[in-house]
Amino acid sequence: MANVNLDQLVKDKIKALKAYHVENFDCDIKLHANENSYPPPSEILDLFQDTFRTFQLNRYPDPASQRLKDVLSQRLSVSTNQLAIGNGSDELIQILIQVFCDPGDTVVFPDPTFAMYSIIARGMGAKAESFPLDEQWDFAAEPFLEKLEQTQARIVFFSYPNNPTGNCFNRGAIQKVLENFKGITVLDEAYYDFARDTFLDQLETHNNLVILRSLSKIGLAGLRVGYAVAHPAIIEQMDKIRLPYNSNTVSQELAAVLLNRFGPVKQQIDQILEQRDWLIKILSNLPELQIFPSDANFVLFRVHRSSEEVFNQLVEKGILVRDLNSHPRLRNCLRVTVGTHDENAEFVTQIKSILRSKG
């Protein structure tokens, strides 16, 4: 039997990475992944079942995702040749870096932000450069543009609203980047449905702008559906390296069904927004916590004690949130997804109890 030294075969850039970690605790209340805690409405589930009976699962899916593109085209008032469908937005981030970056080229993003920008860039041999956000989790355009010029960046990523801080960046600052940066500007609007603020209208005047969106936050996290909206010339290049059949039949068709019957989902989103405001109001009255404003479906807060301790005590109570303490700018910070009314009420009850205790 051959005993090959596999470690010597692994690329150095891969050895230097750490796998993206997702908490996997056996908790009844899961408020850690920014999913929609409400199941699909019954009328949409009925449509899912009817649609599923028409699937020919012995056949490959439509490689163009044409039906889903047609639905998105109508909803967004864009041409189908401005759309690319991905197996979640992560795949689209990877494709964009493949298209526009050679090994050694630079990708820039604010810090803190969504970890996958850095992980994917470094895994593909690009340099990942971050720009520190200020105390309000925002940035000024001029020093950011200086960073882009200094690093000769090819792509800049903005999570809008930003994950994990929850806020939308100053729109004027992003506008200045759009007007002055000659590389690719990516607005990751995964949480658009909760902020309802978009740069989609800028596509007509900025051919280097890419908008990313996802259906994971509004009810279809299990299907992994993301899409990019951009100038047709960008989509054409993305399609050259997009894997064939990257979006499966179930994801394409059920996503189209949901988007065509969006009313009940919109009602869930409205409930989440009401619950977000309620949650922020209640948590803001607890002196042991520092609450940060949110335009998304989650709330970032800092505890004035060990976040790991609070996290573990919540797990013991059957509640899973996200501990962000490993990030230098997020010491003792936790992120909680806005859940259902009952889930949020239980979270508030337990966090109050934990904070009253001496740990």
mmCIF file of C-alpha atoms in Angstrom:
data_model
loop_
_atom_site.group_PDB
_atom_site.id
_atom_site.type_symbol
_atom_site.label_atom_id
_atom_site.label_comp_id
_atom_site.label_asym_id
_atom_site.label_seq_id
_atom_site.Cartn_x
_atom_site.Cartn_y
_atom_site.Cartn_z
ATOM 1 C CA MET A 1 0.000 0.000 0.000
ATOM 2 C CA ALA A 2 1.380 3.426 -0.959
ATOM 3 C CA ASN A 3 1.864 5.877 1.882
ATOM 4 C CA VAL A 4 1.798 9.238 0.115
ATOM 5 C CA ASN A 5 2.611 12.422 2.025
ATOM 6 C CA LEU A 6 -0.614 14.228 1.178
ATOM 7 C CA ASP A 7 0.417 17.330 3.076
ATOM 8 C CA GLN A 8 3.173 17.983 0.547
ATOM 9 C CA LEU A 9 0.635 17.885 -2.276
ATOM 10 C CA VAL A 10 -1.693 20.498 -0.778
ATOM 11 C CA LYS A 11 -1.192 24.056 -2.015
ATOM 12 C CA ASP A 12 0.396 26.385 0.530
ATOM 13 C CA LYS A 13 -2.424 28.893 0.133
ATOM 14 C CA ILE A 14 -4.927 26.189 1.135
ATOM 15 C CA LYS A 15 -2.857 25.082 4.121
ATOM 16 C CA ALA A 16 -2.953 28.648 5.401
ATOM 17 C CA LEU A 17 -6.763 28.720 5.442
ATOM 18 C CA LYS A 18 -9.194 27.650 8.124
ATOM 19 C CA ALA A 19 -12.488 26.030 7.184
ATOM 20 C CA TYR A 20 -15.591 28.183 7.577
ATOM 21 C CA HIS A 21 -17.056 27.113 10.900
ATOM 22 C CA VAL A 22 -20.785 26.797 11.479
ATOM 23 C CA GLU A 23 -22.038 26.060 14.989
ATOM 24 C CA ASN A 24 -23.861 22.744 15.118
ATOM 25 C CA PHE A 25 -25.448 22.382 18.520
ATOM 26 C CA ASP A 26 -28.610 20.456 19.272
ATOM 27 C CA CYS A 27 -30.793 23.446 20.114
ATOM 28 C CA ASP A 28 -34.528 23.837 19.563
ATOM 29 C CA ILE A 29 -34.270 27.579 18.927
ATOM 30 C CA LYS A 30 -31.768 28.332 16.163
ATOM 31 C CA LEU A 31 -30.983 32.049 15.944
ATOM 32 C CA HIS A 32 -27.437 31.838 14.597
ATOM 33 C CA ALA A 33 -27.589 31.647 10.784
ATOM 34 C CA ASN A 34 -29.830 34.586 9.761
ATOM 35 C CA GLU A 35 -32.436 32.302 8.232
ATOM 36 C CA ASN A 36 -36.169 32.971 8.109
ATOM 37 C CA SER A 37 -37.469 31.214 11.210
ATOM 38 C CA TYR A 38 -40.947 30.923 9.721
ATOM 39 C CA PRO A 39 -41.586 27.882 7.511
ATOM 40 C CA PRO A 40 -42.942 28.535 4.010
ATOM 41 C CA PRO A 41 -46.606 29.624 4.139
ATOM 42 C CA SER A 42 -49.102 26.810 3.586
ATOM 43 C CA GLU A 43 -50.320 28.107 0.233
ATOM 44 C CA ILE A 44 -46.742 28.184 -1.061
ATOM 45 C CA LEU A 45 -46.097 24.687 0.308
ATOM 46 C CA ASP A 46 -49.159 23.488 -1.616
ATOM 47 C CA LEU A 47 -47.739 25.047 -4.775
ATOM 48 C CA PHE A 48 -44.374 23.441 -4.060
ATOM 49 C CA GLN A 49 -46.029 20.030 -3.850
ATOM 50 C CA ASP A 50 -47.947 20.561 -7.090
ATOM 51 C CA THR A 51 -44.789 21.759 -8.834
ATOM 52 C CA PHE A 52 -42.706 18.885 -7.512
ATOM 53 C CA ARG A 53 -44.986 16.362 -9.196
ATOM 54 C CA THR A 54 -44.028 17.828 -12.583
ATOM 55 C CA PHE A 55 -40.280 17.411 -12.094
ATOM 56 C CA GLN A 56 -38.336 15.029 -14.304
ATOM 57 C CA LEU A 57 -35.608 14.316 -11.799
ATOM 58 C CA ASN A 58 -34.042 11.751 -14.117
ATOM 59 C CA ARG A 59 -33.118 14.664 -16.417
ATOM 60 C CA TYR A 60 -30.475 17.304 -15.924
ATOM 61 C CA PRO A 61 -31.722 20.732 -14.844
ATOM 62 C CA ASP A 62 -32.002 23.625 -17.280
ATOM 63 C CA PRO A 63 -28.401 24.881 -17.514
ATOM 64 C CA ALA A 64 -29.639 28.417 -18.215
ATOM 65 C CA SER A 65 -32.150 28.523 -15.314
ATOM 66 C CA GLN A 66 -34.390 30.248 -17.832
ATOM 67 C CA ARG A 67 -37.706 30.114 -15.966
ATOM 68 C CA LEU A 68 -36.133 31.548 -12.821
ATOM 69 C CA LYS A 69 -34.404 34.243 -14.864
ATOM 70 C CA ASP A 70 -37.707 35.139 -16.514
ATOM 71 C CA VAL A 71 -39.344 35.595 -13.112
ATOM 72 C CA LEU A 72 -36.441 37.671 -11.780
ATOM 73 C CA SER A 73 -36.359 39.726 -14.959
ATOM 74 C CA GLN A 74 -39.986 40.690 -14.483
ATOM 75 C CA ARG A 75 -39.608 41.428 -10.746
ATOM 76 C CA LEU A 76 -36.447 43.505 -11.119
ATOM 77 C CA SER A 77 -37.161 45.128 -14.492
ATOM 78 C CA VAL A 78 -33.874 43.933 -15.952
ATOM 79 C CA SER A 79 -33.046 41.848 -19.005
ATOM 80 C CA THR A 80 -32.430 38.129 -18.604
ATOM 81 C CA ASN A 81 -28.947 38.632 -20.048
ATOM 82 C CA GLN A 82 -28.172 40.707 -16.960
ATOM 83 C CA LEU A 83 -28.740 37.726 -14.649
ATOM 84 C CA ALA A 84 -26.590 34.835 -13.430
ATOM 85 C CA ILE A 85 -27.961 32.134 -11.128
ATOM 86 C CA GLY A 86 -25.720 30.581 -8.488
ATOM 87 C CA ASN A 87 -25.753 27.729 -6.009
ATOM 88 C CA GLY A 88 -26.051 30.367 -3.320
ATOM 89 C CA SER A 89 -24.269 33.722 -3.488
ATOM 90 C CA ASP A 90 -21.003 32.119 -2.374
ATOM 91 C CA GLU A 91 -20.620 30.471 -5.770
ATOM 92 C CA LEU A 92 -21.138 33.810 -7.491
ATOM 93 C CA ILE A 93 -18.486 35.445 -5.300
ATOM 94 C CA GLN A 94 -16.085 32.711 -6.348
ATOM 95 C CA ILE A 95 -16.951 33.114 -10.028
ATOM 96 C CA LEU A 96 -16.407 36.877 -9.894
ATOM 97 C CA ILE A 97 -12.956 36.437 -8.385
ATOM 98 C CA GLN A 98 -12.142 33.796 -10.997
ATOM 99 C CA VAL A 99 -13.177 36.116 -13.797
ATOM 100 C CA PHE A 100 -11.457 39.289 -12.658
ATOM 101 C CA CYS A 101 -8.457 38.236 -10.547
ATOM 102 C CA ASP A 102 -5.220 36.513 -11.434
ATOM 103 C CA PRO A 103 -3.178 34.979 -8.588
ATOM 104 C CA GLY A 104 -1.689 37.837 -6.607
ATOM 105 C CA ASP A 105 -4.371 40.375 -7.546
ATOM 106 C CA THR A 106 -6.120 42.184 -4.720
ATOM 107 C CA VAL A 107 -9.668 42.000 -3.404
ATOM 108 C CA VAL A 108 -10.735 44.662 -0.874
ATOM 109 C CA PHE A 109 -13.617 44.721 1.604
ATOM 110 C CA PRO A 110 -14.529 46.519 4.838
ATOM 111 C CA ASP A 111 -13.730 44.954 8.197
ATOM 112 C CA PRO A 112 -15.580 43.410 9.914
ATOM 113 C CA THR A 113 -17.732 41.887 7.198
ATOM 114 C CA PHE A 114 -18.846 38.585 5.660
ATOM 115 C CA ALA A 115 -15.973 36.125 6.072
ATOM 116 C CA MET A 116 -16.404 34.418 2.705
ATOM 117 C CA TYR A 117 -14.970 37.345 0.743
ATOM 118 C CA SER A 118 -11.597 36.741 2.368
ATOM 119 C CA ILE A 119 -11.814 32.947 2.468
ATOM 120 C CA ILE A 120 -12.694 32.607 -1.222
ATOM 121 C CA ALA A 121 -10.178 35.227 -2.365
ATOM 122 C CA ARG A 122 -7.277 33.673 -0.485
ATOM 123 C CA GLY A 123 -8.286 30.182 -1.501
ATOM 124 C CA MET A 124 -8.006 31.259 -5.135
ATOM 125 C CA GLY A 125 -4.616 32.873 -4.719
ATOM 126 C CA ALA A 126 -5.773 36.506 -4.555
ATOM 127 C CA LYS A 127 -4.681 38.942 -1.874
ATOM 128 C CA ALA A 128 -7.394 39.813 0.618
ATOM 129 C CA GLU A 129 -7.086 43.374 1.934
ATOM 130 C CA SER A 130 -9.465 44.785 4.526
ATOM 131 C CA PHE A 131 -10.326 48.378 5.387
ATOM 132 C CA PRO A 132 -11.238 49.011 9.050
ATOM 133 C CA LEU A 133 -14.689 50.416 9.688
ATOM 134 C CA ASP A 134 -15.088 53.232 12.200
ATOM 135 C CA GLU A 135 -16.804 52.981 15.587
ATOM 136 C CA GLN A 136 -20.207 53.365 13.900
ATOM 137 C CA TRP A 137 -19.344 50.486 11.528
ATOM 138 C CA ASP A 138 -19.099 52.898 8.597
ATOM 139 C CA PHE A 139 -16.365 54.420 6.420
ATOM 140 C CA ALA A 140 -15.386 57.607 4.598
ATOM 141 C CA ALA A 141 -14.986 57.440 0.834
ATOM 142 C CA GLU A 142 -11.639 59.217 0.438
ATOM 143 C CA PRO A 143 -9.447 56.922 2.576
ATOM 144 C CA PHE A 144 -11.257 53.911 1.178
ATOM 145 C CA LEU A 145 -10.495 55.025 -2.374
ATOM 146 C CA GLU A 146 -6.876 55.575 -1.351
ATOM 147 C CA LYS A 147 -6.794 51.967 -0.139
ATOM 148 C CA LEU A 148 -8.163 50.760 -3.465
ATOM 149 C CA GLU A 149 -5.571 52.735 -5.379
ATOM 150 C CA GLN A 150 -2.701 51.752 -3.092
ATOM 151 C CA THR A 151 -3.478 48.047 -3.391
ATOM 152 C CA GLN A 152 -4.387 48.235 -7.095
ATOM 153 C CA ALA A 153 -7.557 46.369 -6.210
ATOM 154 C CA ARG A 154 -9.470 44.513 -8.909
ATOM 155 C CA ILE A 155 -12.677 43.945 -6.908
ATOM 156 C CA VAL A 156 -14.272 45.594 -3.877
ATOM 157 C CA PHE A 157 -17.046 43.846 -1.950
ATOM 158 C CA PHE A 158 -19.655 45.660 0.151
ATOM 159 C CA SER A 159 -22.138 43.689 2.211
ATOM 160 C CA TYR A 160 -25.203 45.970 2.221
ATOM 161 C CA PRO A 161 -26.565 45.747 4.905
ATOM 162 C CA ASN A 162 -23.295 44.591 6.373
ATOM 163 C CA ASN A 163 -23.016 41.190 7.993
ATOM 164 C CA PRO A 164 -22.323 40.925 10.948
ATOM 165 C CA THR A 165 -22.774 44.571 12.005
ATOM 166 C CA GLY A 166 -26.282 44.885 10.536
ATOM 167 C CA ASN A 167 -26.087 48.439 9.201
ATOM 168 C CA CYS A 168 -26.222 49.883 5.709
ATOM 169 C CA PHE A 169 -23.092 51.883 4.949
ATOM 170 C CA ASN A 170 -23.281 55.574 4.097
ATOM 171 C CA ARG A 171 -24.851 55.581 0.656
ATOM 172 C CA GLY A 172 -22.908 58.659 -0.413
ATOM 173 C CA ALA A 173 -19.590 56.954 0.356
ATOM 174 C CA ILE A 174 -20.489 53.945 -1.781
ATOM 175 C CA GLN A 175 -21.652 56.275 -4.534
ATOM 176 C CA LYS A 176 -18.225 57.962 -4.551
ATOM 177 C CA VAL A 177 -16.558 54.568 -4.823
ATOM 178 C CA LEU A 178 -18.813 53.726 -7.764
ATOM 179 C CA GLU A 179 -17.942 56.986 -9.501
ATOM 180 C CA ASN A 180 -14.182 56.757 -8.976
ATOM 181 C CA PHE A 181 -13.126 53.096 -8.732
ATOM 182 C CA LYS A 182 -12.209 51.549 -12.073
ATOM 183 C CA GLY A 183 -12.391 47.943 -10.908
ATOM 184 C CA ILE A 184 -15.444 45.805 -10.136
ATOM 185 C CA THR A 185 -17.737 46.994 -7.336
ATOM 186 C CA VAL A 186 -19.898 44.253 -5.820
ATOM 187 C CA LEU A 187 -22.897 45.186 -3.673
ATOM 188 C CA ASP A 188 -23.885 42.058 -1.770
ATOM 189 C CA GLU A 189 -27.544 42.754 -1.009
ATOM 190 C CA ALA A 190 -28.284 39.424 0.660
ATOM 191 C CA TYR A 191 -30.362 41.267 3.292
ATOM 192 C CA TYR A 192 -32.086 43.642 0.864
ATOM 193 C CA ASP A 193 -35.596 42.505 1.810
ATOM 194 C CA PHE A 194 -35.100 43.795 5.367
ATOM 195 C CA ALA A 195 -33.453 47.113 4.458
ATOM 196 C CA ARG A 196 -35.291 47.780 1.187
ATOM 197 C CA ASP A 197 -32.424 49.978 0.052
ATOM 198 C CA THR A 198 -30.644 49.011 -3.140
ATOM 199 C CA PHE A 199 -28.135 50.144 -5.738
ATOM 200 C CA LEU A 200 -29.987 48.307 -8.500
ATOM 201 C CA ASP A 201 -30.856 51.609 -10.159
ATOM 202 C CA GLN A 202 -27.143 52.350 -10.597
ATOM 203 C CA LEU A 203 -26.627 49.490 -13.051
ATOM 204 C CA GLU A 204 -27.663 51.665 -16.002
ATOM 205 C CA THR A 205 -24.847 54.149 -15.385
ATOM 206 C CA HIS A 206 -22.107 51.913 -13.942
ATOM 207 C CA ASN A 207 -21.147 48.941 -16.089
ATOM 208 C CA ASN A 208 -18.656 47.754 -13.432
ATOM 209 C CA LEU A 209 -21.338 47.268 -10.759
ATOM 210 C CA VAL A 210 -22.549 43.819 -9.686
ATOM 211 C CA ILE A 211 -25.534 43.282 -7.369
ATOM 212 C CA LEU A 212 -25.721 39.984 -5.489
ATOM 213 C CA ARG A 213 -28.872 38.718 -3.809
ATOM 214 C CA SER A 214 -29.993 35.535 -2.100
ATOM 215 C CA LEU A 215 -33.210 33.726 -1.257
ATOM 216 C CA SER A 216 -31.626 32.138 1.817
ATOM 217 C CA LYS A 217 -32.668 34.916 4.200
ATOM 218 C CA ILE A 218 -36.333 34.955 3.209
ATOM 219 C CA GLY A 219 -37.223 31.287 3.368
ATOM 220 C CA LEU A 220 -35.252 29.075 0.983
ATOM 221 C CA ALA A 221 -31.927 28.608 2.773
ATOM 222 C CA GLY A 222 -32.178 24.860 2.223
ATOM 223 C CA LEU A 223 -32.274 25.263 -1.570
ATOM 224 C CA ARG A 224 -29.200 27.518 -1.974
ATOM 225 C CA VAL A 225 -30.371 30.053 -4.541
ATOM 226 C CA GLY A 226 -28.385 33.211 -5.249
ATOM 227 C CA TYR A 227 -28.302 35.516 -8.235
ATOM 228 C CA ALA A 228 -26.176 38.276 -9.709
ATOM 229 C CA VAL A 229 -27.436 41.299 -11.624
ATOM 230 C CA ALA A 230 -24.880 43.102 -13.779
ATOM 231 C CA HIS A 231 -24.041 44.434 -17.222
ATOM 232 C CA PRO A 232 -24.492 41.717 -19.892
ATOM 233 C CA ALA A 233 -20.762 41.801 -20.630
ATOM 234 C CA ILE A 234 -19.995 40.768 -17.029
ATOM 235 C CA ILE A 235 -22.641 38.022 -17.069
ATOM 236 C CA GLU A 236 -21.208 36.701 -20.338
ATOM 237 C CA GLN A 237 -17.776 36.263 -18.745
ATOM 238 C CA MET A 238 -19.247 34.697 -15.601
ATOM 239 C CA ASP A 239 -21.144 32.149 -17.692
ATOM 240 C CA LYS A 240 -17.892 31.018 -19.320
ATOM 241 C CA ILE A 241 -16.663 29.469 -16.074
ATOM 242 C CA ARG A 242 -19.940 28.794 -14.286
ATOM 243 C CA LEU A 243 -20.208 25.036 -13.926
ATOM 244 C CA PRO A 244 -22.903 23.423 -16.079
ATOM 245 C CA TYR A 245 -26.065 22.474 -14.177
ATOM 246 C CA ASN A 246 -24.856 24.448 -11.138
ATOM 247 C CA SER A 247 -28.447 25.146 -10.067
ATOM 248 C CA ASN A 248 -30.588 22.063 -9.606
ATOM 249 C CA THR A 249 -34.144 21.610 -10.851
ATOM 250 C CA VAL A 250 -35.755 21.771 -7.406
ATOM 251 C CA SER A 251 -33.999 25.028 -6.520
ATOM 252 C CA GLN A 252 -34.784 26.704 -9.840
ATOM 253 C CA GLU A 253 -38.450 25.769 -9.973
ATOM 254 C CA LEU A 254 -39.384 26.296 -6.323
ATOM 255 C CA ALA A 255 -37.572 29.618 -6.246
ATOM 256 C CA ALA A 256 -39.650 30.713 -9.239
ATOM 257 C CA VAL A 257 -42.832 29.592 -7.480
ATOM 258 C CA LEU A 258 -41.972 31.550 -4.324
ATOM 259 C CA LEU A 259 -41.097 34.720 -6.226
ATOM 260 C CA ASN A 260 -44.332 34.497 -8.204
ATOM 261 C CA ARG A 261 -46.350 34.207 -4.959
ATOM 262 C CA PHE A 262 -44.370 36.672 -2.877
ATOM 263 C CA GLY A 263 -47.286 38.156 -0.916
ATOM 264 C CA PRO A 264 -47.247 35.630 1.967
ATOM 265 C CA VAL A 265 -43.438 35.853 2.166
ATOM 266 C CA LYS A 266 -43.704 39.653 2.300
ATOM 267 C CA GLN A 267 -46.039 39.255 5.276
ATOM 268 C CA GLN A 268 -43.398 37.154 7.043
ATOM 269 C CA ILE A 269 -40.748 39.771 6.298
ATOM 270 C CA ASP A 270 -43.003 42.464 7.778
ATOM 271 C CA GLN A 271 -43.405 40.345 10.916
ATOM 272 C CA ILE A 272 -39.627 39.945 11.155
ATOM 273 C CA LEU A 273 -39.165 43.715 10.871
ATOM 274 C CA GLU A 274 -41.705 44.289 13.654
ATOM 275 C CA GLN A 275 -39.963 41.706 15.810
ATOM 276 C CA ARG A 276 -36.557 43.256 15.067
ATOM 277 C CA ASP A 277 -37.727 46.631 16.346
ATOM 278 C CA TRP A 278 -39.251 45.021 19.430
ATOM 279 C CA LEU A 279 -36.101 43.010 20.121
ATOM 280 C CA ILE A 280 -33.823 46.048 19.791
ATOM 281 C CA LYS A 281 -36.082 48.045 22.113
ATOM 282 C CA ILE A 282 -36.097 45.351 24.805
ATOM 283 C CA LEU A 283 -32.364 44.604 24.598
ATOM 284 C CA SER A 284 -31.490 48.314 24.628
ATOM 285 C CA ASN A 285 -33.022 48.553 28.106
ATOM 286 C CA LEU A 286 -30.528 46.049 29.501
ATOM 287 C CA PRO A 287 -27.516 47.966 30.887
ATOM 288 C CA GLU A 288 -25.280 44.915 30.530
ATOM 289 C CA LEU A 289 -25.579 45.053 26.741
ATOM 290 C CA GLN A 290 -24.450 47.410 23.988
ATOM 291 C CA ILE A 291 -26.876 47.167 21.068
ATOM 292 C CA PHE A 292 -25.947 48.145 17.533
ATOM 293 C CA PRO A 293 -28.575 49.421 15.054
ATOM 294 C CA SER A 294 -29.704 46.942 12.421
ATOM 295 C CA ASP A 295 -31.127 47.157 8.904
ATOM 296 C CA ALA A 296 -31.086 43.359 8.540
ATOM 297 C CA ASN A 297 -32.825 40.351 10.100
ATOM 298 C CA PHE A 298 -30.353 40.080 12.969
ATOM 299 C CA VAL A 299 -29.042 42.171 15.842
ATOM 300 C CA LEU A 300 -25.417 42.534 16.900
ATOM 301 C CA PHE A 301 -24.767 43.229 20.573
ATOM 302 C CA ARG A 302 -21.826 43.325 22.985
ATOM 303 C CA VAL A 303 -22.019 41.858 26.467
ATOM 304 C CA HIS A 304 -20.036 43.349 29.324
ATOM 305 C CA ARG A 305 -18.695 39.940 30.296
ATOM 306 C CA SER A 306 -17.426 36.872 28.458
ATOM 307 C CA SER A 307 -19.493 36.304 25.307
ATOM 308 C CA GLU A 308 -18.361 32.679 25.289
ATOM 309 C CA GLU A 309 -19.856 32.237 28.740
ATOM 310 C CA VAL A 310 -23.163 33.787 27.678
ATOM 311 C CA PHE A 311 -23.170 31.767 24.449
ATOM 312 C CA ASN A 312 -22.672 28.491 26.323
ATOM 313 C CA GLN A 313 -25.391 29.325 28.844
ATOM 314 C CA LEU A 314 -27.808 30.083 26.026
ATOM 315 C CA VAL A 315 -26.954 26.735 24.419
ATOM 316 C CA GLU A 316 -27.750 25.049 27.738
ATOM 317 C CA LYS A 317 -31.149 26.736 27.554
ATOM 318 C CA GLY A 318 -31.654 25.390 24.018
ATOM 319 C CA ILE A 319 -30.939 28.660 22.190
ATOM 320 C CA LEU A 320 -28.228 28.962 19.540
ATOM 321 C CA VAL A 321 -26.820 32.374 18.574
ATOM 322 C CA ARG A 322 -23.521 33.347 16.919
ATOM 323 C CA ASP A 323 -20.454 34.130 19.042
ATOM 324 C CA LEU A 324 -18.200 36.581 17.172
ATOM 325 C CA ASN A 325 -15.598 37.029 19.882
ATOM 326 C CA SER A 326 -12.798 35.573 17.720
ATOM 327 C CA HIS A 327 -12.780 38.746 15.590
ATOM 328 C CA PRO A 328 -10.539 41.460 17.138
ATOM 329 C CA ARG A 329 -13.129 44.176 16.499
ATOM 330 C CA LEU A 330 -15.986 42.076 17.888
ATOM 331 C CA ARG A 331 -14.713 41.101 21.315
ATOM 332 C CA ASN A 332 -17.555 39.779 23.479
ATOM 333 C CA CYS A 333 -20.065 40.328 20.663
ATOM 334 C CA LEU A 334 -22.970 38.023 19.885
ATOM 335 C CA ARG A 335 -25.297 38.095 16.895
ATOM 336 C CA VAL A 336 -28.890 36.958 17.217
ATOM 337 C CA THR A 337 -31.192 36.291 14.283
ATOM 338 C CA VAL A 338 -34.663 37.769 14.601
ATOM 339 C CA GLY A 339 -36.889 34.731 15.028
ATOM 340 C CA THR A 340 -40.593 34.211 15.549
ATOM 341 C CA HIS A 341 -42.376 36.055 18.355
ATOM 342 C CA ASP A 342 -42.168 33.016 20.637
ATOM 343 C CA GLU A 343 -38.484 32.424 19.855
ATOM 344 C CA ASN A 344 -37.600 36.052 20.481
ATOM 345 C CA ALA A 345 -39.563 36.128 23.726
ATOM 346 C CA GLU A 346 -37.781 33.010 24.982
ATOM 347 C CA PHE A 347 -34.412 34.465 23.982
ATOM 348 C CA VAL A 348 -35.164 37.676 25.899
ATOM 349 C CA THR A 349 -36.285 35.708 28.958
ATOM 350 C CA GLN A 350 -33.128 33.604 28.981
ATOM 351 C CA ILE A 351 -30.661 36.420 28.246
ATOM 352 C CA LYS A 352 -32.171 38.438 31.099
ATOM 353 C CA SER A 353 -31.816 35.453 33.409
ATOM 354 C CA ILE A 354 -28.206 34.874 32.362
ATOM 355 C CA LEU A 355 -27.272 38.530 32.805
ATOM 356 C CA ARG A 356 -28.825 38.584 36.283
ATOM 357 C CA SER A 357 -26.745 35.593 37.297
ATOM 358 C CA LYS A 358 -23.111 35.932 38.290
ATOM 359 C CA GLY A 359 -22.030 33.242 35.767
#
